Short mmCIF file of C-alpha atoms in Angstrom, two decimals:
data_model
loop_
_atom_site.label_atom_id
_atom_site.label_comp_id
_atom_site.label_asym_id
_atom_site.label_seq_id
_atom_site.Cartn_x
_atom_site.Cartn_y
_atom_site.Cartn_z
CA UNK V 1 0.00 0.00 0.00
CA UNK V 2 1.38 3.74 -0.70
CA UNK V 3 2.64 5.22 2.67
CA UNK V 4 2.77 8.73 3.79
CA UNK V 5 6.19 7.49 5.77
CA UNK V 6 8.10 6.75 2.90
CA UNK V 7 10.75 9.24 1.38
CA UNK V 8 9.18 8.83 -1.83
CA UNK V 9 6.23 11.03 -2.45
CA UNK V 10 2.62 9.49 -3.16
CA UNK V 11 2.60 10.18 -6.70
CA UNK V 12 6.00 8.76 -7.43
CA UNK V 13 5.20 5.30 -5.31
CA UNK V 14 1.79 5.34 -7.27
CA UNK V 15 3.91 5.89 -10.89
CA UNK V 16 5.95 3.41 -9.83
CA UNK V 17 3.91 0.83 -8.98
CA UNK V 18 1.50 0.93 -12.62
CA UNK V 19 5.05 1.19 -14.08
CA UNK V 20 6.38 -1.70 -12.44
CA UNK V 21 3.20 -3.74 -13.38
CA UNK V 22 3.95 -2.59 -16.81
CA UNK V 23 6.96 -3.40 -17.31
CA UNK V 24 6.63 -7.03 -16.59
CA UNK V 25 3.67 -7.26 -18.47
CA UNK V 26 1.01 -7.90 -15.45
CA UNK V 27 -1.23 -5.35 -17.12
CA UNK V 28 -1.13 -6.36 -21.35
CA UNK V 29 -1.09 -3.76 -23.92
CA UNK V 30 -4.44 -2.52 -24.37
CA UNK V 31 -5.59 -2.87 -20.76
CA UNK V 32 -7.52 0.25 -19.21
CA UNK V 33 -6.26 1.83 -16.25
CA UNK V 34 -8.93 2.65 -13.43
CA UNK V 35 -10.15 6.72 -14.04
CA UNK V 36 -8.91 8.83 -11.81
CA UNK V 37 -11.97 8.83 -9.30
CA UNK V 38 -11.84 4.95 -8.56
CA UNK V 39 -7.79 5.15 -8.40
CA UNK V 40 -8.15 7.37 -5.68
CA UNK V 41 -10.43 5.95 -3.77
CA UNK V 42 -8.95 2.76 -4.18
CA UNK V 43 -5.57 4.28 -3.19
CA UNK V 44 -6.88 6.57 -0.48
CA UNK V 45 -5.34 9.60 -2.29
CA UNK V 46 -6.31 13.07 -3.87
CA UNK V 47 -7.31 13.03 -7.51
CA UNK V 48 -4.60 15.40 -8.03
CA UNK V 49 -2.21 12.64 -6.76
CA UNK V 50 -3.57 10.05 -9.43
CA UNK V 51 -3.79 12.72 -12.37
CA UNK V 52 0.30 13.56 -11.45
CA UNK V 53 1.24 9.70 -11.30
CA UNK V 54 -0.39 9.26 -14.82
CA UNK V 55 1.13 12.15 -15.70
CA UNK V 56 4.85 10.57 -15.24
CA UNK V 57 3.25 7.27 -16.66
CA UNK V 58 2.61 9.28 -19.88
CA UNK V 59 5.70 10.53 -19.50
CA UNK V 60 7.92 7.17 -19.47
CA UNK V 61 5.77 5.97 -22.69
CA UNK V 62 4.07 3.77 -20.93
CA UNK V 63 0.57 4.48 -21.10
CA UNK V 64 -1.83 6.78 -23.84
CA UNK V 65 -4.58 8.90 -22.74
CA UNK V 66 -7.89 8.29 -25.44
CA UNK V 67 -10.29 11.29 -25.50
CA UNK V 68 -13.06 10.41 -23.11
CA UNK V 69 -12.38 6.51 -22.55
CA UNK V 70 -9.78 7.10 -19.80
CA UNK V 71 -5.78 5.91 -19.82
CA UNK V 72 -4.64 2.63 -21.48
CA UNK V 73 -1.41 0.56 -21.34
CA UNK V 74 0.09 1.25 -24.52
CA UNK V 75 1.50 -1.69 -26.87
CA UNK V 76 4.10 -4.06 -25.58
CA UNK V 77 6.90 -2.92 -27.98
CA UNK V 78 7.22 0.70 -26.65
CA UNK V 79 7.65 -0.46 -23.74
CA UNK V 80 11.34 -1.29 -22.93
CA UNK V 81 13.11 -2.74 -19.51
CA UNK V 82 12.25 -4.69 -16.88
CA UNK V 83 11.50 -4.33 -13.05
CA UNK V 84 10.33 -6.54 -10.19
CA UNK V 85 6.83 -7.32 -10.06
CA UNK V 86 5.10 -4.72 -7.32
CA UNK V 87 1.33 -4.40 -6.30
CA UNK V 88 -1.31 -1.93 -7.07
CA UNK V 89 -5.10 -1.77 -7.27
CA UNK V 90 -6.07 -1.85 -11.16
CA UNK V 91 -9.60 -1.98 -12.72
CA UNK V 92 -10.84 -4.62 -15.45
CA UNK V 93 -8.31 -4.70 -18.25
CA UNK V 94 -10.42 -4.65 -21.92
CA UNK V 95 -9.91 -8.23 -23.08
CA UNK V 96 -7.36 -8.21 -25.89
CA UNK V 97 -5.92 -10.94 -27.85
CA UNK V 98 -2.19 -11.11 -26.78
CA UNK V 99 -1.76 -14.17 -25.56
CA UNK V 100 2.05 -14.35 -24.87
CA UNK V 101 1.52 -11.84 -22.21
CA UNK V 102 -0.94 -13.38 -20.05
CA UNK V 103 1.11 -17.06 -20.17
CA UNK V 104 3.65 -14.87 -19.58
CA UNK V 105 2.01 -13.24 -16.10
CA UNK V 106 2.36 -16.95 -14.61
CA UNK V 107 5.61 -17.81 -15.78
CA UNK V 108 6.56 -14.90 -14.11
CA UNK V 109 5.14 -15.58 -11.20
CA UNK V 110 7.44 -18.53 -10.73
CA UNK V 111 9.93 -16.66 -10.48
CA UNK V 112 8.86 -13.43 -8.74
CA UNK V 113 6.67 -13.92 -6.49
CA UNK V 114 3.99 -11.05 -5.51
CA UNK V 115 4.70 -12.11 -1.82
CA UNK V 116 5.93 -14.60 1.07
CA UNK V 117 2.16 -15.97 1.21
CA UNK V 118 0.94 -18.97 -0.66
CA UNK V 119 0.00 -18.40 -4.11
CA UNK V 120 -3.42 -20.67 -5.37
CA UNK V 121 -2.20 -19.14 -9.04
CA UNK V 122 0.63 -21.33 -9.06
CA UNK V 123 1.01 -24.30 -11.40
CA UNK V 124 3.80 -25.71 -9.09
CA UNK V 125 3.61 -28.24 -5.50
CA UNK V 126 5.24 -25.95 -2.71
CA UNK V 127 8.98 -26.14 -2.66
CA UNK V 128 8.49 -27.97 1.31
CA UNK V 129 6.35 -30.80 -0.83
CA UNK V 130 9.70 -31.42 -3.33
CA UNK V 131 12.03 -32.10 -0.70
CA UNK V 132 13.97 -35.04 -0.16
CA UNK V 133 17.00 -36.54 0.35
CA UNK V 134 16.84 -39.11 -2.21
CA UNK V 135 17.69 -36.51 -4.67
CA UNK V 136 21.06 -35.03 -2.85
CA UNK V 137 22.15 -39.51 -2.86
CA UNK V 138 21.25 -39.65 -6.49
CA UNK V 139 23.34 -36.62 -7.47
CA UNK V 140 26.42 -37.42 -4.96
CA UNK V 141 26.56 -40.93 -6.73
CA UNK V 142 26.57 -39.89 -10.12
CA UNK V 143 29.17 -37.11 -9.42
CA UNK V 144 32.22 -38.82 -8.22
CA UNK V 145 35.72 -37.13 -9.92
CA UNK V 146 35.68 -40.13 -12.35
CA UNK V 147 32.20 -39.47 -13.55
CA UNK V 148 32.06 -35.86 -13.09
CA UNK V 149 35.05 -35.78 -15.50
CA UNK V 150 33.70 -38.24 -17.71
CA UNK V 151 30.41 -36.16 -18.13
CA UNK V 152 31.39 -32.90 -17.90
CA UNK V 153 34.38 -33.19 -20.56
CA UNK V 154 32.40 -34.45 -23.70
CA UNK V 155 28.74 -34.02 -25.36
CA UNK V 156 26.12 -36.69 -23.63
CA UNK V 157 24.21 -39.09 -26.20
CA UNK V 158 21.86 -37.33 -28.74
CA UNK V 159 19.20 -38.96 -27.91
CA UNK V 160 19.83 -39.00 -24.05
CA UNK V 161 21.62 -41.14 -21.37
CA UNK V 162 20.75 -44.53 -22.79
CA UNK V 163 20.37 -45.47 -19.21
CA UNK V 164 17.58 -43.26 -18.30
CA UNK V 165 16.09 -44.02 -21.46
CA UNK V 166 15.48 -47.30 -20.44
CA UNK V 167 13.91 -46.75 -17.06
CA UNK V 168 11.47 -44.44 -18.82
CA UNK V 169 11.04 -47.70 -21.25
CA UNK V 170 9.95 -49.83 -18.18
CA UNK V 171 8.15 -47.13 -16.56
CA UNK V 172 5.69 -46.54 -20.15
CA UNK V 173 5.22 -50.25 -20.10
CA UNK V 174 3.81 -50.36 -16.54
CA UNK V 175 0.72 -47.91 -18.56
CA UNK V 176 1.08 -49.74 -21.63
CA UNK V 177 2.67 -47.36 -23.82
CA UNK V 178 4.80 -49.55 -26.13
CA UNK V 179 8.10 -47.55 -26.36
CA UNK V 180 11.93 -49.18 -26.82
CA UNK V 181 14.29 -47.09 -25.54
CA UNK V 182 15.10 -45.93 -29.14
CA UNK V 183 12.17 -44.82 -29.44
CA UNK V 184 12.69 -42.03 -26.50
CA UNK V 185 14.49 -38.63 -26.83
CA UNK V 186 15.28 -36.93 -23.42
CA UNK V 187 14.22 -33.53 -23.33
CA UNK V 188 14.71 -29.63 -21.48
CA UNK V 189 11.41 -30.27 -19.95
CA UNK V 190 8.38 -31.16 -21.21
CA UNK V 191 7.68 -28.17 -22.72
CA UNK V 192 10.77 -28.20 -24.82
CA UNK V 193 9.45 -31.94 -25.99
CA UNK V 194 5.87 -30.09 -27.10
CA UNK V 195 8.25 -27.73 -29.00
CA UNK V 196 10.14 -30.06 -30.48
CA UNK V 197 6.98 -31.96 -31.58
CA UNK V 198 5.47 -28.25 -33.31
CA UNK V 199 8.67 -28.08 -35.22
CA UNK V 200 8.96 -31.15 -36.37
CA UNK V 201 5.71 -31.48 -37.49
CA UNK V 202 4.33 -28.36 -38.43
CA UNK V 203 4.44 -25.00 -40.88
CA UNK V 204 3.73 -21.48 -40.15
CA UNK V 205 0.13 -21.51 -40.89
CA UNK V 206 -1.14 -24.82 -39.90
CA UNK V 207 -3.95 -25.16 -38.47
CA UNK V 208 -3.26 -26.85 -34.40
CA UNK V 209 -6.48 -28.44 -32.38
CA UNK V 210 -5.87 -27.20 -29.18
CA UNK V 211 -8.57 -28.17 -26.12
CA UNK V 212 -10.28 -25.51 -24.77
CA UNK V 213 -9.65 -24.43 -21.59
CA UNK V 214 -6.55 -25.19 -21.74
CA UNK V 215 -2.54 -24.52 -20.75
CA UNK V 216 -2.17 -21.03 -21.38
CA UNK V 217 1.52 -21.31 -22.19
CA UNK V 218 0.45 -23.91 -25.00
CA UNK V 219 -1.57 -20.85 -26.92
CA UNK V 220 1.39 -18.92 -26.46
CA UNK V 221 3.86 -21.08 -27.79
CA UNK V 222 2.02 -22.22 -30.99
CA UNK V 223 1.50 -18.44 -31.46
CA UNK V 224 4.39 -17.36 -31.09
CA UNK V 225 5.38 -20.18 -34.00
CA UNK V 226 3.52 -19.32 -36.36
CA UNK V 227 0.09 -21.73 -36.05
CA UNK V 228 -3.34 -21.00 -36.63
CA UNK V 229 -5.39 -22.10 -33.18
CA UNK V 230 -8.34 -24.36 -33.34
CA UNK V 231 -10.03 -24.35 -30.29
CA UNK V 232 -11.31 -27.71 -29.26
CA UNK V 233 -14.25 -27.44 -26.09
CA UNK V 234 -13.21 -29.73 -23.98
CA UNK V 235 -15.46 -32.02 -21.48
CA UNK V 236 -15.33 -34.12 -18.77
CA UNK V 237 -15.17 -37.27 -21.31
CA UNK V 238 -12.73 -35.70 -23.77
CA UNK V 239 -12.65 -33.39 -26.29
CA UNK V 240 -15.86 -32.00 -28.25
CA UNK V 241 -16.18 -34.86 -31.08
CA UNK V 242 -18.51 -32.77 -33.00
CA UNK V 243 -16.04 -29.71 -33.21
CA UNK V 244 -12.79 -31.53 -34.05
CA UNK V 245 -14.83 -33.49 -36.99
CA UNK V 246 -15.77 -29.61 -38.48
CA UNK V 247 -12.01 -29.06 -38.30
CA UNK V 248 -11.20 -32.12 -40.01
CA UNK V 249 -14.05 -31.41 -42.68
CA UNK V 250 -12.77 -28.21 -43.00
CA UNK V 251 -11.04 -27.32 -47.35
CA UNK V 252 -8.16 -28.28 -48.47
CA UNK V 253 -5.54 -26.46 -46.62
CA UNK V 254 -8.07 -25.80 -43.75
CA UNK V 255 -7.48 -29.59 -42.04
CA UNK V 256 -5.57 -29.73 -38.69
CA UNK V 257 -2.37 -31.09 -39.20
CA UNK V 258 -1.89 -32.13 -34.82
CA UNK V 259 -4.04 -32.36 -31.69
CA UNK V 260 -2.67 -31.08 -29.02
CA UNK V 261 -4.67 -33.13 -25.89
CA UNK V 262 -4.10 -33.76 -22.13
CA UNK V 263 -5.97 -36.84 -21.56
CA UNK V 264 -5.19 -37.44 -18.05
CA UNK V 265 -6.00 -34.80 -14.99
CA UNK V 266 -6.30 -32.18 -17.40
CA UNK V 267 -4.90 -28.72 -16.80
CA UNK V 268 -7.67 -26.76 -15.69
CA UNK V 269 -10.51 -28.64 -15.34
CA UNK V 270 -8.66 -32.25 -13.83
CA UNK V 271 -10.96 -34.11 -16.24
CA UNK V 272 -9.34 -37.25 -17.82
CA UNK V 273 -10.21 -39.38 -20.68
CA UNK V 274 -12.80 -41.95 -21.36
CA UNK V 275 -12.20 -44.88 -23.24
CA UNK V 276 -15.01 -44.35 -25.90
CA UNK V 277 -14.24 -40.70 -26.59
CA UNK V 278 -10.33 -42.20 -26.82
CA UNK V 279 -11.68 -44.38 -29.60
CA UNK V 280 -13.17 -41.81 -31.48
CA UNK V 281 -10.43 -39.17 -31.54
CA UNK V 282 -8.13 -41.86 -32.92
CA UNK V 283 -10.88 -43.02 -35.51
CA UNK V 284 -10.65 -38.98 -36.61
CA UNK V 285 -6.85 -39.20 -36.74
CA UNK V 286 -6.82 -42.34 -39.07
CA UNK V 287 -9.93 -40.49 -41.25
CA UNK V 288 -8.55 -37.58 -42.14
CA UNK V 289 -4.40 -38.19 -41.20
CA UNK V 290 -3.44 -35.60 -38.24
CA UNK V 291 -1.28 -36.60 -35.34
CA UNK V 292 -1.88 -36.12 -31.83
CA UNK V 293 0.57 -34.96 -29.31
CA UNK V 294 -0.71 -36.54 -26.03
CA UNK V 295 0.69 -34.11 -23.11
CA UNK V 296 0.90 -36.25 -20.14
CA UNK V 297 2.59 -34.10 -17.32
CA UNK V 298 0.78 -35.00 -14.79
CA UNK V 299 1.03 -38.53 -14.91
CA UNK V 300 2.36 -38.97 -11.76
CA UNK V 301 -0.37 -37.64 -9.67
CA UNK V 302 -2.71 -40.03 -11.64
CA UNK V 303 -3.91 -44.20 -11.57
CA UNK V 304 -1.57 -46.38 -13.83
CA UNK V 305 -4.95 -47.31 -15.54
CA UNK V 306 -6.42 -44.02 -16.95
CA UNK V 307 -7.39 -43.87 -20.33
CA UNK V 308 -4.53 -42.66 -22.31
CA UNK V 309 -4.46 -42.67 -26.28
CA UNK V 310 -0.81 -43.64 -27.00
CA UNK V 311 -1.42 -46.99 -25.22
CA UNK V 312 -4.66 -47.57 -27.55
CA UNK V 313 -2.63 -46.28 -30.42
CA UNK V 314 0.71 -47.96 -29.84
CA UNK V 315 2.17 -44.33 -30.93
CA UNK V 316 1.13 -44.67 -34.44
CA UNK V 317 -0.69 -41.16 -34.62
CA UNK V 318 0.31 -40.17 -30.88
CA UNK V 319 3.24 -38.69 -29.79
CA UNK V 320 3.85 -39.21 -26.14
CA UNK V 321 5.41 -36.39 -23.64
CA UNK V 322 5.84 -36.26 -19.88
CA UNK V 323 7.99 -34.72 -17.73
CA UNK V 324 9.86 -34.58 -14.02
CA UNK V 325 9.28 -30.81 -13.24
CA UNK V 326 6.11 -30.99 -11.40
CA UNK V 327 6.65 -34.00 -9.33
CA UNK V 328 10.29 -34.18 -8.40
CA UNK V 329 12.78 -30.92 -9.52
CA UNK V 330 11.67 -28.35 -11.10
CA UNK V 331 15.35 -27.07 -11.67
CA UNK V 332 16.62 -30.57 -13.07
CA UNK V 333 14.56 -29.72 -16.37
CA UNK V 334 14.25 -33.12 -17.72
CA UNK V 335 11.64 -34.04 -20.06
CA UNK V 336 11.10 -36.60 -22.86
CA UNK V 337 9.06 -37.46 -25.46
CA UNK V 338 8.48 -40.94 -27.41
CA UNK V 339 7.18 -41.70 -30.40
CA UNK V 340 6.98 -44.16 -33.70
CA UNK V 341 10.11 -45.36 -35.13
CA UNK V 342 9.45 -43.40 -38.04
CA UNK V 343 9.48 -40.30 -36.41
CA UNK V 344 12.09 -40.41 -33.54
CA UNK V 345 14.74 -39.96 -35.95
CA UNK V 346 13.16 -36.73 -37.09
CA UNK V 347 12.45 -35.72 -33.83
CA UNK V 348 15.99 -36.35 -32.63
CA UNK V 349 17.20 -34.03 -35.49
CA UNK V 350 15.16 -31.12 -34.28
CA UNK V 351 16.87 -31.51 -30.96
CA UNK V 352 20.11 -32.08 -31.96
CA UNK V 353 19.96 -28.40 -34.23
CA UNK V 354 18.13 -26.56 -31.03
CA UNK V 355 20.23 -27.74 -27.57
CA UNK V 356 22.75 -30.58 -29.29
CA UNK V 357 22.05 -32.87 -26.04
CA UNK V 358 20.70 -32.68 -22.58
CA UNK V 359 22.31 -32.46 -19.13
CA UNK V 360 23.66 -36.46 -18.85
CA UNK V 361 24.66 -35.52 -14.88
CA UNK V 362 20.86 -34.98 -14.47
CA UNK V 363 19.65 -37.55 -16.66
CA UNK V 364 22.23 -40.40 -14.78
CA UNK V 365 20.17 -39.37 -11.20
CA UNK V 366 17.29 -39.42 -12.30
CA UNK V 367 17.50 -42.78 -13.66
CA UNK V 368 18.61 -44.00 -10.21
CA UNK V 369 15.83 -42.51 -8.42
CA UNK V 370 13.30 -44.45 -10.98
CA UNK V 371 15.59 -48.09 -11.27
CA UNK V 372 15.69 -47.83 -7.06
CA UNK V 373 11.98 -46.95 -6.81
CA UNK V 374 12.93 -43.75 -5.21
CA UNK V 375 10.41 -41.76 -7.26
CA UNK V 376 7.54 -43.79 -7.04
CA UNK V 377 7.27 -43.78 -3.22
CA UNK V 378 7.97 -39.75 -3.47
CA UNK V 379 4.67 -39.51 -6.34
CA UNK V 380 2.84 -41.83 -3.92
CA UNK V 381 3.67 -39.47 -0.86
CA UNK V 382 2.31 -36.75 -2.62
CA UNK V 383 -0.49 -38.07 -4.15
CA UNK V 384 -1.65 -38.94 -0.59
CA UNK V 385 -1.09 -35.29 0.58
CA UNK V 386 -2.42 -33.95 -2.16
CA UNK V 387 -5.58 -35.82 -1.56
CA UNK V 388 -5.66 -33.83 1.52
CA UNK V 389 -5.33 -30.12 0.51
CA UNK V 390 -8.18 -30.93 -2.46
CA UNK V 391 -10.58 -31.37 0.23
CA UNK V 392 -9.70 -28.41 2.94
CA UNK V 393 -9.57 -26.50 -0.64
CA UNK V 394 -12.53 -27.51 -1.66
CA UNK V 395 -14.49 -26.54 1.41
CA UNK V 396 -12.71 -23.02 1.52
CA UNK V 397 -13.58 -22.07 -1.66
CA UNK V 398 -17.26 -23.74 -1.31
CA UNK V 399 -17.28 -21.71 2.14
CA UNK V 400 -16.11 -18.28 0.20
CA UNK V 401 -19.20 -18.75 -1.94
CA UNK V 402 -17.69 -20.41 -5.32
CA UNK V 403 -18.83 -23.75 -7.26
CA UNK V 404 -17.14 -25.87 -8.72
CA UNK V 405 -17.07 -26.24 -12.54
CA UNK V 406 -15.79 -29.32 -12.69
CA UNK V 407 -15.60 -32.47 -10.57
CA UNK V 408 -11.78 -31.93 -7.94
CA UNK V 409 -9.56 -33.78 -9.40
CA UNK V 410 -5.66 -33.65 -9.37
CA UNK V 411 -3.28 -30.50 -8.96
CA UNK V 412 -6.01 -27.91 -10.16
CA UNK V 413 -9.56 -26.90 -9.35
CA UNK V 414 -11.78 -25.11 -11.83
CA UNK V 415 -14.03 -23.03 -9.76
CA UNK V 416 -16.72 -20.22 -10.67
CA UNK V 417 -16.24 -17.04 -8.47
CA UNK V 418 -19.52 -15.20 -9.90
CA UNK V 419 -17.75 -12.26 -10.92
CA UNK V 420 -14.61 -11.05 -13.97
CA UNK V 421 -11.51 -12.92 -13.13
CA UNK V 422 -9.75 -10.17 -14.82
CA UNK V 423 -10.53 -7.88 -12.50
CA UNK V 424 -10.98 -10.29 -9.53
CA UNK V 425 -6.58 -11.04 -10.52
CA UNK V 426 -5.61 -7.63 -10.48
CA UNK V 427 -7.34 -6.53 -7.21
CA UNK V 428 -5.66 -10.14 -5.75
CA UNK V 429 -2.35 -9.14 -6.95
CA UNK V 430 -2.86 -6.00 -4.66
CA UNK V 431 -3.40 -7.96 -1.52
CA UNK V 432 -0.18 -10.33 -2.57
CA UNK V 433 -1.85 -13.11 -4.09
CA UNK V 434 -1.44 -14.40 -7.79
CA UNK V 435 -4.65 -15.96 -9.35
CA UNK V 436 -4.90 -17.77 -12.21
CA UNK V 437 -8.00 -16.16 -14.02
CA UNK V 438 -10.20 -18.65 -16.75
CA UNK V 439 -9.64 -16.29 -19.56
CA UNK V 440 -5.70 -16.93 -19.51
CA UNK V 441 -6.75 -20.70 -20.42
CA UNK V 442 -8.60 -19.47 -23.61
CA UNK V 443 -6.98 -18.83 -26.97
CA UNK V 444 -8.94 -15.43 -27.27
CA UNK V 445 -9.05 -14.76 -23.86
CA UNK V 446 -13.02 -14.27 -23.20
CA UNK V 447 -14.12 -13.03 -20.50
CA UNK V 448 -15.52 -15.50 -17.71
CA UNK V 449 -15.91 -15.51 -13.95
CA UNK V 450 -13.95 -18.80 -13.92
CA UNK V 451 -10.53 -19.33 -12.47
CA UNK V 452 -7.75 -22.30 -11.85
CA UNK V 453 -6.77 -23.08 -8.32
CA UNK V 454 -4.05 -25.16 -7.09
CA UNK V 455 -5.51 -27.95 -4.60
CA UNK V 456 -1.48 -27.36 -2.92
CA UNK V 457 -1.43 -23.92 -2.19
CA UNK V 458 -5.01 -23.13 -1.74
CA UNK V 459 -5.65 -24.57 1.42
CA UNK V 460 -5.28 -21.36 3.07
CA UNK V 461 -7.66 -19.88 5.17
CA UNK V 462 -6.76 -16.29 4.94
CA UNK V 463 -6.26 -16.21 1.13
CA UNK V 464 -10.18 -17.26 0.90
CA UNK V 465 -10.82 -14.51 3.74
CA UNK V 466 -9.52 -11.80 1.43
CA UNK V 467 -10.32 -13.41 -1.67
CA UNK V 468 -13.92 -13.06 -0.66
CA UNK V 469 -13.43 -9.25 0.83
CA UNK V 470 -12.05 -8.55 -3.01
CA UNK V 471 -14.62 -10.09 -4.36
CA UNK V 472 -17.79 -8.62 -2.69
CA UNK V 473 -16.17 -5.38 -3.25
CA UNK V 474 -15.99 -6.00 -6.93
#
């Protein structure tokens, strides 16, 4: 909050704090700042305070004053710089469709976090969930001066430490996904495997099926490539049949060329596959000759048995990625992908021109923690606390007056707060809290009193307590 204690004077702490929002791209180019009025009452400041803080704003280049519609953000390329992320009080922002930025606002807040409190926003387990000291063994056994040499002083395999890649072999087996460790590349993450996937595979131009809500980064990305979006609705049995068989019927040049899907705990909503919509998305695929990238990051939190269609397929169409991020070190970055014989080769080329290989130090630990069953009791140990924080969340958030839009499930909750989660996230961000609102998990980001909370970090009582003080007030 702006302080009358502070050296600085109230207009340049206000100026400051839009600028700072700004700059890292927590308010997106086109957004409308609140009028003068409502900033000072929000603020608990003079008019004349507001209309001298906008001044400066206008100033720095950062925002444009339009003749009787108030101040907006201006566009993303005149502004130049970055700062830390700060708070401020900020009304609706017009919905606008840059993408990039509002993935961008959570990626962020990974790495600079609004405050010390929890953050229901997050798409991460708390860093006190991670810990273990399996990991510290794995690395201290893999790093002796022999191998630590032997690592460090030449490239690691193209493909990926042949070691791990055949742990991940036996772990796909156990959910019937028939990959040979040749037919696994080791990734940066599995976000650099989706990436390698959309280059591989695709054009500037092509038309993507993308589910709808869905991972905001994944709009971003294919955007920022060069790929025409094809929003997909998404339900709690799969993806909208109906929809994806317009696409498909769609002119020449008009057909998807990849389906981008996450059939298991998917990220909003924690819906997962059934076998009989499974069956009919791969009958599309074989009709009219797209592939499907099958996104399975959150594998670990789920049963063995779930419905997932590169096990029906046998990775003939499907193209399977997971990751370690989420459930074991975020910093360790290791990803893979596997796929057809026929297309791991190409794959592995796309790789090979964009990182040449991938950490082997990494890669060598991880594989222990898998071969010695290290990871699987960690998963289980979270799964198990996990279960707990969905239900305190769950009762919070049905306490604060919310619903839920779809059935708990997983990492995330997709609940209905009754009013913009545009505005709702910039208020939040005030009080210290990050929010995840529903419109970042839209291509065109609609507006929608919907927003993603993680079960993990949203099993606190006082975030709900303000979160429904915001709200009301809104």
């Amino acid at each position: 909050m702006l302080t009358r204690t502070s050296s600085q004077s109230l207009t340049g702490q206000l100026a400051d704090r839009f600028s700072e929002r700004i700059r890292n791209r927590l308010l997106a180019p086109g957004a409308r700042l609140p009028s003068v009025r409502e900033c000072a009452r929000q603020q608990g400041v003079s008019p004349h305070t507001v209309v001298a803080a906008y001044d400066q704003l206008l100033a720095q280049g950062l925002i444009e004053a339009r003749r009787q519609k108030g101040f907006y953000v201006r566009d993303a390329a005149a502004v130049n710089g970055t700062a830390s992320m700060s708070m401020s009080f900020v009304s609706q922002p017009a919905p606008v469709p840059v993408v990039a930025a509002d993935a961008s606002t959570l990626i962020r807040g990974m790495f600079h976090r609004p405050s010390d409190k929890p953050q229901p926003g997050m798409g991460v387990f708390p860093p006190d969930w991670l810990e273990s000291t399996f990991m510290p063994a794995a690395l201290r056994r893999v790093t002796g001066a022999k191998s630590l040499q032997e690592f460090s002083l030449q490239y690691g395999e193209p493909a990926g430490d042949s070691g791990l890649r055949r742990s991940l072999a036996t772990k796909l087996a156990r959910i019937n996904v028939p990959a040979g460790p040749d037919q696994i590349v080791t990734t940066v993450g599995a976000t650099h495997a989706l990436d390698i996937v959309s280059r591989t595979l695709l054009r500037p131009g092509d038309p993507v099926m993308v589910e709808e809500p869905g991972w905001a980064l994944e709009f971003a990305r294919l955007e920022a490539l060069g790929m025409r979006i094809l929003p997909v609705p998404r339900h709690a049995d799969g993806p909208d049949l109906e929809v994806m068989e317009r696409y498909c019927n769609a002119g020449e040049g008009h057909r998807p060329k990849l389906f981008v899907s996450v059939s298991v705990l998917h990220n909003p909503t924690g819906y997962s596959l059934s076998p009989g919509s499974a069956h009919r998305v791969l009958q599309l695929a074989n009709k009219h000759d797209f592939h499907i990238v099958e996104d399975d990051t959150y594998s670990h939190l789920a049963p063995e048995h779930a419905t997932r269609l590169s096990s029906l397929d046998g990775l003939q169409r499907t193209v399977y990625v997971s990751g370690f991020a989420k459930i074991l070190a975020p910093n360790w970055r290791i990803g893979f992908l596997a796929a057809s014989p026929e297309l791991v080769g190409r794959f592995l080329e796309t790789k090979l021109i964009a990182t040449l290989t991938t950490p082997s130090l990494f890669e060598r630990a991880l594989a222990w923690c898998i071969d010695q069953g290290q990871l699987r009791r960690h998963a289980e140990r979270i799964r198990l606390r996990l279960d707990g924080a969905r239900g305190r969340t769950v009762k919070l958030a049905l306490n604060a007056g919310c619903t839920l839009a779809a059935e708990p499930a997983g990492l995330f909750g997709w609940v209905d707060t009754g009013v913009d989660t545009d505005a709702l996230t910039q208020r939040m961000l005030d009080e210290g809290y990050l929010i995840a609102p529903g419109s970042l998990f839209h291509a065109r980001r609609p507006p929608t009193t919907l927003m993603r909370i993680n079960f993990a970090t949203g099993q606190d009582a006082a975030f709900w307590k303000v979160f429904a003080r915001v709200r009301d007030q809104l």
